[in-house]
mmCIF file of C-alpha atoms in Angstrom:
data_model
loop_
_atom_site.group_PDB
_atom_site.id
_atom_site.type_symbol
_atom_site.label_atom_id
_atom_site.label_comp_id
_atom_site.label_asym_id
_atom_site.label_seq_id
_atom_site.Cartn_x
_atom_site.Cartn_y
_atom_site.Cartn_z
ATOM 1 C CA MET A 12 11.418 -11.733 -4.675
ATOM 2 C CA CYS A 13 8.585 -11.323 -2.165
ATOM 3 C CA GLN A 14 5.588 -11.914 -4.440
ATOM 4 C CA GLY A 15 2.359 -12.215 -2.476
ATOM 5 C CA HIS A 16 3.945 -11.785 0.938
ATOM 6 C CA ALA A 17 2.782 -9.062 3.320
ATOM 7 C CA GLY A 18 4.662 -8.004 6.416
ATOM 8 C CA ALA A 19 8.111 -8.642 4.960
ATOM 9 C CA ILE A 20 11.394 -7.179 6.104
ATOM 10 C CA VAL A 21 14.386 -7.175 3.771
ATOM 11 C CA VAL A 22 17.877 -7.097 5.290
ATOM 12 C CA ALA A 23 20.732 -6.351 2.866
ATOM 13 C CA LYS A 24 24.517 -6.126 3.355
ATOM 14 C CA VAL A 25 26.153 -3.323 1.336
ATOM 15 C CA ALA A 26 29.241 -4.571 -0.526
ATOM 16 C CA GLY A 27 32.593 -3.192 0.623
ATOM 17 C CA THR A 28 31.190 -1.751 3.865
ATOM 18 C CA ASP A 29 30.052 -2.970 7.252
ATOM 19 C CA GLU A 30 26.660 -1.405 6.605
ATOM 20 C CA ILE A 31 23.334 -3.213 6.649
ATOM 21 C CA ILE A 32 20.266 -1.546 5.179
ATOM 22 C CA ASP A 33 16.738 -2.736 5.672
ATOM 23 C CA GLY A 34 13.170 -2.050 4.741
ATOM 24 C CA TYR A 35 9.798 -3.176 6.064
ATOM 25 C CA ASN A 36 6.741 -3.486 3.847
ATOM 26 C CA SER A 37 3.399 -4.104 5.517
ATOM 27 C CA LEU A 38 1.631 -4.659 2.170
ATOM 28 C CA ALA A 39 1.706 -7.754 -0.016
ATOM 29 C CA TRP A 40 4.227 -7.459 -2.853
ATOM 30 C CA ASP A 41 2.368 -7.806 -6.145
ATOM 31 C CA ASN A 42 4.198 -8.152 -9.469
ATOM 32 C CA LEU A 43 0.945 -7.733 -11.397
ATOM 33 C CA THR A 44 0.665 -4.152 -10.164
ATOM 34 C CA SER A 45 2.901 -1.216 -10.979
ATOM 35 C CA GLY A 46 3.133 2.271 -9.540
ATOM 36 C CA PHE A 47 3.147 3.778 -6.069
ATOM 37 C CA MET A 48 1.451 1.968 -3.183
ATOM 38 C CA GLU A 49 0.007 3.589 -0.081
ATOM 39 C CA THR A 50 0.769 2.630 3.507
ATOM 40 C CA ASN A 51 1.879 4.393 6.666
ATOM 41 C CA ASP A 52 3.405 1.272 8.220
ATOM 42 C CA SER A 53 6.522 0.859 6.071
ATOM 43 C CA PHE A 54 9.945 2.151 7.082
ATOM 44 C CA ILE A 55 13.586 1.905 6.057
ATOM 45 C CA PHE A 56 16.629 1.799 8.303
ATOM 46 C CA SER A 57 20.364 1.245 8.385
ATOM 47 C CA LEU A 58 22.741 -0.336 10.851
ATOM 48 C CA LYS A 59 26.194 1.161 10.512
ATOM 49 C CA ASN A 60 29.652 0.188 11.687
ATOM 50 C CA GLY A 61 28.351 -2.542 13.969
ATOM 51 C CA ASN A 62 27.317 0.156 16.443
ATOM 52 C CA ILE A 63 23.639 0.497 17.327
ATOM 53 C CA GLN A 64 24.260 4.169 18.213
ATOM 54 C CA ASN A 65 24.980 4.908 14.533
ATOM 55 C CA SER A 66 21.732 3.334 13.322
ATOM 56 C CA LEU A 67 19.031 5.301 11.506
ATOM 57 C CA ILE A 68 15.334 4.710 10.979
ATOM 58 C CA SER A 69 13.295 6.643 8.447
ATOM 59 C CA ARG A 70 9.515 6.419 8.520
ATOM 60 C CA VAL A 71 7.080 7.177 5.719
ATOM 61 C CA LYS A 72 6.142 10.854 5.553
ATOM 62 C CA ASP A 73 4.029 10.654 2.377
ATOM 63 C CA GLN A 74 2.039 7.458 2.734
ATOM 64 C CA SER A 75 0.569 7.753 -0.772
ATOM 65 C CA LYS A 76 3.988 6.909 -2.236
ATOM 66 C CA ALA A 77 5.505 4.680 0.421
ATOM 67 C CA LEU A 78 6.408 1.888 -2.011
ATOM 68 C CA SER A 79 7.024 1.546 -5.730
ATOM 69 C CA TYR A 80 5.927 -1.664 -7.395
ATOM 70 C CA TYR A 81 7.241 -2.845 -10.741
ATOM 71 C CA ASN A 82 5.206 -5.154 -12.934
ATOM 72 C CA SER A 83 6.374 -8.606 -13.976
ATOM 73 C CA ASN A 84 8.074 -7.276 -17.140
ATOM 74 C CA LEU A 85 10.496 -5.251 -15.002
ATOM 75 C CA GLN A 86 10.892 -7.762 -12.184
ATOM 76 C CA ASN A 87 13.972 -9.197 -13.906
ATOM 77 C CA PHE A 88 15.799 -5.957 -13.083
ATOM 78 C CA PHE A 89 14.070 -4.422 -10.075
ATOM 79 C CA GLY A 90 13.753 -5.782 -6.582
ATOM 80 C CA LEU A 91 12.047 -3.758 -3.936
ATOM 81 C CA CYS A 92 11.736 0.014 -3.987
ATOM 82 C CA PHE A 93 10.773 2.148 -1.012
ATOM 83 C CA GLY A 94 9.412 5.600 -1.858
ATOM 84 C CA HIS A 95 11.033 7.271 -4.834
ATOM 85 C CA CYS A 96 14.234 5.220 -4.605
ATOM 86 C CA GLU A 97 14.982 6.025 -0.962
ATOM 87 C CA PHE A 98 15.955 2.342 -0.913
ATOM 88 C CA MET A 99 16.040 0.533 -4.257
ATOM 89 C CA MET A 100 17.358 -2.891 -5.200
ATOM 90 C CA LYS A 101 18.163 -3.210 -8.902
ATOM 91 C CA SER A 102 20.378 -5.512 -10.953
ATOM 92 C CA HIS A 103 20.732 -6.624 -14.550
ATOM 93 C CA VAL A 104 22.174 -9.945 -13.372
ATOM 94 C CA SER A 105 19.322 -10.568 -10.909
ATOM 95 C CA ASP A 106 21.292 -11.196 -7.740
ATOM 96 C CA PHE A 107 22.227 -7.576 -6.817
ATOM 97 C CA THR A 108 25.876 -8.511 -6.150
ATOM 98 C CA GLN A 109 27.750 -7.504 -9.282
ATOM 99 C CA ASP A 110 26.658 -4.389 -11.115
ATOM 100 C CA LYS A 111 26.325 -1.632 -8.477
ATOM 101 C CA LEU A 112 22.801 -0.629 -9.466
ATOM 102 C CA CYS A 113 21.246 -0.538 -5.991
ATOM 103 C CA TRP A 114 20.926 2.825 -4.312
ATOM 104 C CA CYS A 115 19.445 4.916 -1.528
ATOM 105 C CA ASP A 116 18.627 8.248 -3.115
ATOM 106 C CA TYR A 117 17.562 11.180 -1.002
ATOM 107 C CA ASP A 118 17.573 14.708 -2.364
ATOM 108 C CA PRO A 119 15.788 17.222 -0.116
ATOM 109 C CA LYS A 120 15.415 19.536 -3.141
ATOM 110 C CA CYS A 121 13.264 16.865 -4.774
ATOM 111 C CA ARG A 122 10.167 15.244 -3.412
ATOM 112 C CA THR A 123 11.015 12.606 -0.812
ATOM 113 C CA TYR A 124 8.606 10.165 0.767
ATOM 114 C CA TYR A 125 10.553 9.121 3.851
ATOM 115 C CA GLU A 126 11.684 11.330 6.738
ATOM 116 C CA LYS A 127 15.443 11.242 6.159
ATOM 117 C CA PRO A 128 18.218 9.477 4.259
ATOM 118 C CA ILE A 129 19.478 6.158 5.599
ATOM 119 C CA ARG A 130 22.889 6.509 3.931
ATOM 120 C CA THR A 131 25.341 9.407 3.884
ATOM 121 C CA THR A 132 26.085 8.893 0.189
ATOM 122 C CA THR A 133 23.956 8.573 -2.923
ATOM 123 C CA GLU A 134 26.616 6.387 -4.565
ATOM 124 C CA ARG A 135 25.257 3.229 -6.150
ATOM 125 C CA PHE A 136 26.272 -0.072 -4.624
ATOM 126 C CA SER A 137 26.018 -3.832 -4.845
ATOM 127 C CA ILE A 138 24.667 -6.096 -2.153
ATOM 128 C CA THR A 139 26.763 -9.023 -0.978
ATOM 129 C CA ASP A 140 23.864 -10.831 0.636
ATOM 130 C CA TYR A 141 20.241 -10.271 1.537
ATOM 131 C CA GLU A 142 17.487 -12.061 3.408
ATOM 132 C CA VAL A 143 13.732 -11.594 3.372
ATOM 133 C CA PHE A 144 11.837 -12.340 6.562
ATOM 134 C CA LYS A 145 8.089 -12.593 6.968
ATOM 135 C CA ILE A 146 6.837 -10.909 10.123
ATOM 136 C CA ILE A 147 4.026 -12.873 11.725
ATOM 137 C CA LYS A 148 1.940 -11.231 14.392
ATOM 138 C CA LYS A 149 1.614 -13.641 17.262
ATOM 139 C CA GLN A 150 -1.684 -13.652 19.084
ATOM 140 C CA ILE A 151 -1.903 -15.070 22.561
ATOM 141 C CA SER A 152 -5.395 -16.019 23.638
ATOM 142 C CA ASN A 153 -6.610 -16.382 27.210
ATOM 143 C CA CYS A 154 -3.465 -14.832 28.598
ATOM 144 C CA THR A 155 -3.661 -13.324 32.081
ATOM 145 C CA ILE A 156 -0.909 -11.474 33.799
#
């Protein structure tokens, strides 16, 4: 999905709602690697009900497990995963729109790697559409103000 790209933001529309959930990964996605990846720059967030006041951002609190990578054998089922499934894209039909296998899990009784949940439910869902954007840091040289 984002193989080899660093500084990517994923924007996903939750099916049957007016909710948009997002995640930013500062590291390069690597389908040759599996396991937890360390960074303090990643975050997840949600935009709810078309109202910016209802939006949530959740930053990494345990940078050693900010992201979960799945190797190429599992890439047919798993998209991105932030933390321990605080935002996970998964599908057996590879487009995330049909089988309600995506989720945002957050159980304060268990170990969590982001500050807070970005959804009020742990119900699994499908995604009607998603986009991946590469964030490019623009450098301006010889700029005087």
